[in-house]
Short mmCIF file of C-alpha atoms and ligand atoms in Angstrom, two decimals:
data_model
loop_
_atom_site.label_atom_id
_atom_site.label_comp_id
_atom_site.label_asym_id
_atom_site.label_seq_id
_atom_site.Cartn_x
_atom_site.Cartn_y
_atom_site.Cartn_z
CA VAL N 1 4.29 27.36 230.32
CA CYS N 2 7.57 27.25 232.21
CA SER N 3 8.22 30.69 233.56
CA SER N 4 6.90 31.08 237.07
CA ARG N 5 4.36 33.74 237.62
CA TYR N 6 6.35 35.64 240.20
CA VAL N 7 8.72 38.18 238.84
CA LEU N 8 11.91 39.82 239.87
CA SER N 9 11.64 43.55 240.41
CA ALA N 10 14.35 45.78 239.03
CA LEU N 11 15.05 46.93 242.57
CA HIS N 12 15.84 43.39 243.67
CA PRO N 13 19.12 43.50 245.67
CA MET N 14 20.77 41.05 243.29
CA TRP N 15 20.95 43.64 240.53
CA GLN N 16 22.97 45.81 242.85
CA GLY N 17 25.77 43.45 243.62
CA PRO N 18 27.45 40.06 243.45
CA LEU N 19 24.87 37.98 245.25
CA ALA N 20 26.05 34.38 245.29
CA ALA N 21 23.46 31.96 246.58
CA PRO N 22 24.48 31.08 250.14
CA GLY N 23 26.99 28.19 249.92
CA GLY N 24 26.71 28.17 246.13
CA ASN N 25 29.49 26.11 244.54
CA ARG N 26 28.19 26.25 241.00
CA GLN N 27 26.87 29.75 240.46
CA SER N 28 26.52 31.45 237.07
CA PRO N 29 27.57 33.44 235.11
CA ILE N 30 31.34 32.94 234.93
CA ASP N 31 34.29 34.05 232.83
CA ILE N 32 35.18 31.37 230.25
CA ARG N 33 38.98 30.97 230.19
CA VAL N 34 39.46 29.56 226.67
CA ARG N 35 42.89 28.04 227.28
CA LYS N 36 41.65 26.39 230.47
CA SER N 37 38.77 24.57 228.76
CA VAL N 38 39.28 20.81 228.50
CA PHE N 39 38.56 18.76 225.35
CA ASP N 40 35.99 16.14 226.22
CA PRO N 41 36.03 13.40 223.52
CA HIS N 42 32.72 12.03 224.80
CA LEU N 43 30.84 15.23 223.94
CA GLU N 44 28.42 14.55 221.09
CA PRO N 45 26.97 16.94 218.54
CA LEU N 46 23.84 18.77 219.71
CA THR N 47 20.46 17.79 218.26
CA LEU N 48 18.00 20.69 218.23
CA GLU N 49 14.47 20.18 216.96
CA TYR N 50 12.35 23.30 217.46
CA ASP N 51 8.76 23.34 216.18
CA PRO N 52 7.69 26.95 215.44
CA ARG N 53 4.08 25.96 216.15
CA THR N 54 4.88 25.59 219.89
CA CYS N 55 5.73 29.29 220.16
CA SER N 56 2.96 31.03 222.09
CA GLN N 57 3.63 34.52 223.53
CA VAL N 58 6.05 37.25 224.52
CA TRP N 59 5.93 38.37 228.17
CA ASN N 60 7.72 41.23 229.96
CA ASN N 61 8.30 39.70 233.40
CA GLY N 62 10.11 42.69 234.88
CA TYR N 63 13.67 41.46 234.33
CA SER N 64 13.70 40.55 230.61
CA PHE N 65 11.22 39.73 227.87
CA LEU N 66 10.49 36.02 227.49
CA VAL N 67 9.39 34.25 224.31
CA GLU N 68 7.41 31.37 225.77
CA TYR N 69 6.79 28.00 224.21
CA ASN N 70 4.03 25.50 224.85
CA ASP N 71 6.06 22.86 226.71
CA THR N 72 3.29 20.30 227.32
CA THR N 73 4.72 17.93 224.68
CA ASP N 74 8.17 17.01 223.33
CA LYS N 75 7.78 19.07 220.15
CA SER N 76 10.68 21.47 220.65
CA THR N 77 13.61 19.56 222.10
CA LEU N 78 17.37 19.61 222.72
CA LYS N 79 19.42 16.41 222.92
CA GLY N 80 23.05 15.31 222.68
CA GLY N 81 26.12 17.37 223.59
CA PRO N 82 26.72 16.79 227.33
CA LEU N 83 23.08 15.77 227.89
CA GLU N 84 21.95 12.22 228.65
CA ASP N 85 18.22 12.91 228.34
CA THR N 86 15.78 14.88 226.17
CA PHE N 87 15.23 18.49 227.24
CA ARG N 88 12.15 20.50 226.28
CA LEU N 89 12.34 24.17 225.20
CA CYS N 90 10.16 26.30 227.45
CA GLN N 91 11.31 29.89 226.86
CA PHE N 92 14.08 32.10 225.60
CA HIS N 93 15.10 35.58 226.75
CA PHE N 94 18.04 37.98 226.61
CA HIS N 95 20.34 40.04 228.86
CA TRP N 96 21.79 43.33 227.61
CA GLY N 97 23.49 46.58 228.65
CA GLU N 98 22.68 50.26 228.39
CA SER N 99 25.54 50.51 225.88
CA ASN N 100 26.90 48.12 223.27
CA ALA N 101 30.14 47.86 225.28
CA TRP N 102 28.64 45.42 227.79
CA GLY N 103 25.51 43.40 228.50
CA SER N 104 26.39 39.70 228.36
CA GLU N 105 26.39 37.58 231.52
CA HIS N 106 29.20 35.17 230.56
CA THR N 107 32.48 36.54 229.21
CA VAL N 108 35.21 34.91 227.10
CA ASP N 109 38.66 35.68 228.51
CA ARG N 110 37.03 38.73 230.11
CA ARG N 111 35.58 39.88 226.77
CA LEU N 112 32.07 41.31 227.18
CA PHE N 113 29.45 41.07 224.45
CA ALA N 114 26.61 43.51 223.83
CA ALA N 115 23.98 40.95 224.83
CA GLU N 116 23.38 37.26 225.53
CA LEU N 117 20.51 34.96 224.46
CA HIS N 118 19.38 32.16 226.80
CA LEU N 119 17.30 29.25 225.46
CA VAL N 120 15.87 27.48 228.52
CA HIS N 121 15.06 23.74 228.46
CA TRP N 122 14.05 21.23 231.15
CA ASN N 123 14.55 17.45 231.42
CA SER N 124 11.25 15.95 230.22
CA ASN N 125 12.53 12.37 230.56
CA LYS N 126 12.84 12.76 234.32
CA TYR N 127 10.23 15.38 235.24
CA LYS N 128 6.68 16.27 234.31
CA LEU N 129 6.92 20.05 234.82
CA PHE N 130 9.51 22.81 234.58
CA GLU N 131 8.75 23.73 238.20
CA GLU N 132 9.89 20.26 239.28
CA ALA N 133 13.01 20.21 237.09
CA VAL N 134 14.21 23.60 238.36
CA LEU N 135 14.55 22.10 241.86
CA GLU N 136 16.80 19.23 240.69
CA GLU N 137 20.51 19.16 240.01
CA ASN N 138 20.88 19.24 236.22
CA GLY N 139 17.13 19.42 235.69
CA LEU N 140 17.69 22.31 233.24
CA ALA N 141 19.83 22.96 230.16
CA VAL N 142 20.35 26.51 228.93
CA ILE N 143 21.96 27.35 225.60
CA GLY N 144 23.80 30.70 225.70
CA VAL N 145 24.49 32.66 222.50
CA PHE N 146 26.49 35.90 222.47
CA LEU N 147 25.17 38.87 220.47
CA LYS N 148 27.54 41.36 218.86
CA ILE N 149 26.69 44.54 216.95
CA GLY N 150 26.88 44.13 213.18
CA LYS N 151 24.46 43.48 210.39
CA ARG N 152 20.72 43.36 211.00
CA HIS N 153 19.42 39.92 212.04
CA GLU N 154 16.44 39.25 209.76
CA GLY N 155 15.04 36.41 211.90
CA LEU N 156 15.17 38.54 215.06
CA GLN N 157 13.26 41.40 213.44
CA LYS N 158 9.91 39.59 213.77
CA LEU N 159 10.44 39.58 217.53
CA VAL N 160 11.79 43.16 217.65
CA ASP N 161 8.61 44.34 215.90
CA VAL N 162 6.36 43.12 218.73
CA LEU N 163 8.46 44.45 221.63
CA PRO N 164 6.64 47.84 221.80
CA ALA N 165 3.53 45.79 222.68
CA VAL N 166 5.24 44.49 225.86
CA ARG N 167 6.92 47.74 226.91
CA HIS N 168 5.73 47.49 230.53
CA LYS N 169 6.31 44.77 233.13
CA ASP N 170 3.54 42.09 233.18
CA SER N 171 2.42 42.86 229.62
CA VAL N 172 1.91 39.90 227.27
CA VAL N 173 1.34 39.67 223.53
CA GLU N 174 0.49 36.64 221.40
CA PHE N 175 3.48 35.52 219.33
CA THR N 176 3.28 32.43 217.16
CA SER N 177 5.19 30.40 214.57
CA PHE N 178 8.66 31.66 215.46
CA ASP N 179 11.54 29.27 214.80
CA ALA N 180 14.02 29.87 217.65
CA SER N 181 16.75 27.97 215.78
CA CYS N 182 17.13 31.03 213.48
CA LEU N 183 18.86 32.69 216.48
CA LEU N 184 21.60 30.06 216.65
CA PRO N 185 25.01 30.51 215.02
CA ALA N 186 25.95 28.53 211.90
CA ASN N 187 28.07 26.00 213.78
CA ILE N 188 26.17 24.83 216.90
CA ASP N 189 28.71 22.06 217.56
CA ASP N 190 31.36 24.50 218.66
CA TYR N 191 30.46 25.18 222.32
CA TRP N 192 31.70 25.23 225.92
CA THR N 193 29.74 23.43 228.63
CA TYR N 194 29.83 23.57 232.45
CA ALA N 195 27.65 22.94 235.53
CA GLY N 196 26.04 26.16 236.77
CA SER N 197 22.91 27.91 238.00
CA LEU N 198 20.07 30.22 237.07
CA THR N 199 21.44 33.78 236.91
CA THR N 200 18.36 35.32 238.51
CA PRO N 201 16.55 34.30 241.70
CA PRO N 202 16.01 31.56 242.74
CA LEU N 203 19.63 31.03 241.45
CA SER N 204 18.95 27.28 241.45
CA GLU N 205 22.08 25.17 240.81
CA ALA N 206 20.18 23.08 238.29
CA VAL N 207 21.65 24.20 234.96
CA THR N 208 23.89 22.46 232.45
CA TRP N 209 25.16 25.47 230.50
CA ILE N 210 25.99 25.10 226.80
CA ILE N 211 27.61 28.32 225.55
CA MET N 212 28.07 28.77 221.77
CA LYS N 213 31.56 29.87 220.74
CA GLN N 214 30.27 31.73 217.68
CA PRO N 215 28.29 34.93 218.39
CA ILE N 216 25.36 36.06 216.23
CA GLU N 217 25.15 39.59 214.80
CA VAL N 218 22.32 42.02 215.44
CA SER N 219 22.11 45.68 214.41
CA HIS N 220 22.51 48.63 216.78
CA ASP N 221 18.90 49.63 216.02
CA GLN N 222 17.58 46.18 216.93
CA LEU N 223 19.33 46.26 220.29
CA ALA N 224 18.06 49.83 220.86
CA VAL N 225 14.51 48.43 220.79
CA PHE N 226 15.44 46.02 223.63
CA ARG N 227 16.46 49.11 225.64
CA SER N 228 13.09 50.76 224.97
CA LEU N 229 11.46 48.18 227.24
CA LEU N 230 10.75 49.05 230.87
CA PHE N 231 11.37 47.23 234.15
CA THR N 232 8.31 48.99 235.54
CA SER N 233 4.60 48.40 235.08
CA ALA N 234 2.28 50.96 233.50
CA GLU N 235 0.92 52.01 236.91
CA GLU N 236 4.29 52.97 238.43
CA GLU N 237 4.97 56.67 238.40
CA VAL N 238 8.73 56.38 237.84
CA GLN N 239 9.51 54.43 234.67
CA LYS N 240 12.82 52.55 234.59
CA SER N 241 14.46 51.50 231.30
CA MET N 242 15.11 47.78 231.05
CA VAL N 243 18.91 47.83 230.67
CA ASN N 244 21.87 46.16 232.43
CA ASN N 245 19.69 43.15 233.37
CA PHE N 246 22.68 40.85 233.81
CA ARG N 247 24.18 39.26 236.93
CA VAL N 248 27.78 39.92 237.99
CA GLN N 249 30.25 37.08 237.58
CA GLN N 250 30.53 34.31 240.14
CA PRO N 251 33.52 32.32 241.48
CA LEU N 252 34.49 29.24 239.45
CA LYS N 253 35.11 27.15 242.65
CA GLY N 254 37.17 24.51 240.91
CA ARG N 255 34.76 23.81 238.04
CA THR N 256 36.19 22.87 234.64
CA MET N 257 34.89 24.17 231.36
CA GLU N 258 34.58 21.40 228.78
CA THR N 259 34.59 21.83 225.05
CA ILE N 260 34.15 19.68 222.02
CA PRO N 261 37.41 18.67 220.26
CA GLU N 262 38.12 21.00 217.32
C1 DF5 L 1 10.67 28.21 241.24
O1 DF5 L 1 10.58 29.62 241.06
C2 DF5 L 1 11.16 30.14 239.95
C3 DF5 L 1 11.82 29.34 239.02
C4 DF5 L 1 12.37 29.90 237.90
C5 DF5 L 1 12.26 31.28 237.67
C6 DF5 L 1 11.60 32.10 238.60
C7 DF5 L 1 11.51 33.50 238.39
C8 DF5 L 1 12.09 34.04 237.26
C9 DF5 L 1 12.73 33.22 236.36
N1 DF5 L 1 12.78 31.87 236.55
C10 DF5 L 1 13.37 31.09 235.55
O2 DF5 L 1 12.74 30.13 235.15
C11 DF5 L 1 14.71 31.39 235.00
C12 DF5 L 1 15.59 32.24 235.65
C13 DF5 L 1 16.87 32.47 235.07
C14 DF5 L 1 17.22 31.84 233.88
S1 DF5 L 1 18.78 32.11 233.18
N2 DF5 L 1 19.08 33.68 233.07
O3 DF5 L 1 18.74 31.51 231.85
O4 DF5 L 1 19.75 31.54 234.09
C15 DF5 L 1 16.33 30.98 233.25
C16 DF5 L 1 15.06 30.76 233.81
C17 DF5 L 1 11.05 31.50 239.74
ZN1 ZN L 2 19.12 34.43 231.25
#
């Protein structure tokens, strides 16, 4: 399982302000300037093959809730797009606000979305474990999908229904046979891609970001259940709602955003 067992507390200084990793030249998230993105004719279509049987559990790690996949074999993989190798799905999670007016980490011409989904993959051609890949430049690939408020997302509801079971930090619940591809937009070949980092500590500059242009719709009530989660564990006397778990934007530092030709 890919997510490291140490967690980020809600009081971590990074939630309070723009903490760029010292000397970081490729920090995430960033604002995506649509007119500044460059068509890259070499970009291929993405190939996503997710096996619902590799889904294993949902875990509240104190900064988001993670849906974790068994990543010991190449059963759920991402290939193509800007990627040379095969990347293995290890977890997905979300970032959201306390209101529907904000919550995403990336923005599109400064437009904020209510939430953002991150599907985290690591290069299984080059490395044996996630923990190795996270230390290497471009060892990871994260697909970002924006969430906007609209109609209820039927596929998401199965996950929303188990969230009360992981209300507190460090709680885990078994969660199986979930097909993560139901959370992707209709057209997955319309994306931006750039070289960036993890958006929570250790902020490793190891991520090829692939951000979907098309958002998915979720209902207000579904997002309200995200906000019912807590940053704090059951033992803590002061309970803190898990909201605004996004990082502030980081300098572009000369990076270019590439996109697939229309
Ligand atoms: C080597 O020690 C680590 C490594 C990774 C850790 C982590 C703690 C939390 C999350 N992670 C993550 O895996 C992680 C963090 C952020 C993201 S994000 N929001 O998709 O950029 C994805 C994954 C500690
Ligand atoms: Zn994330």
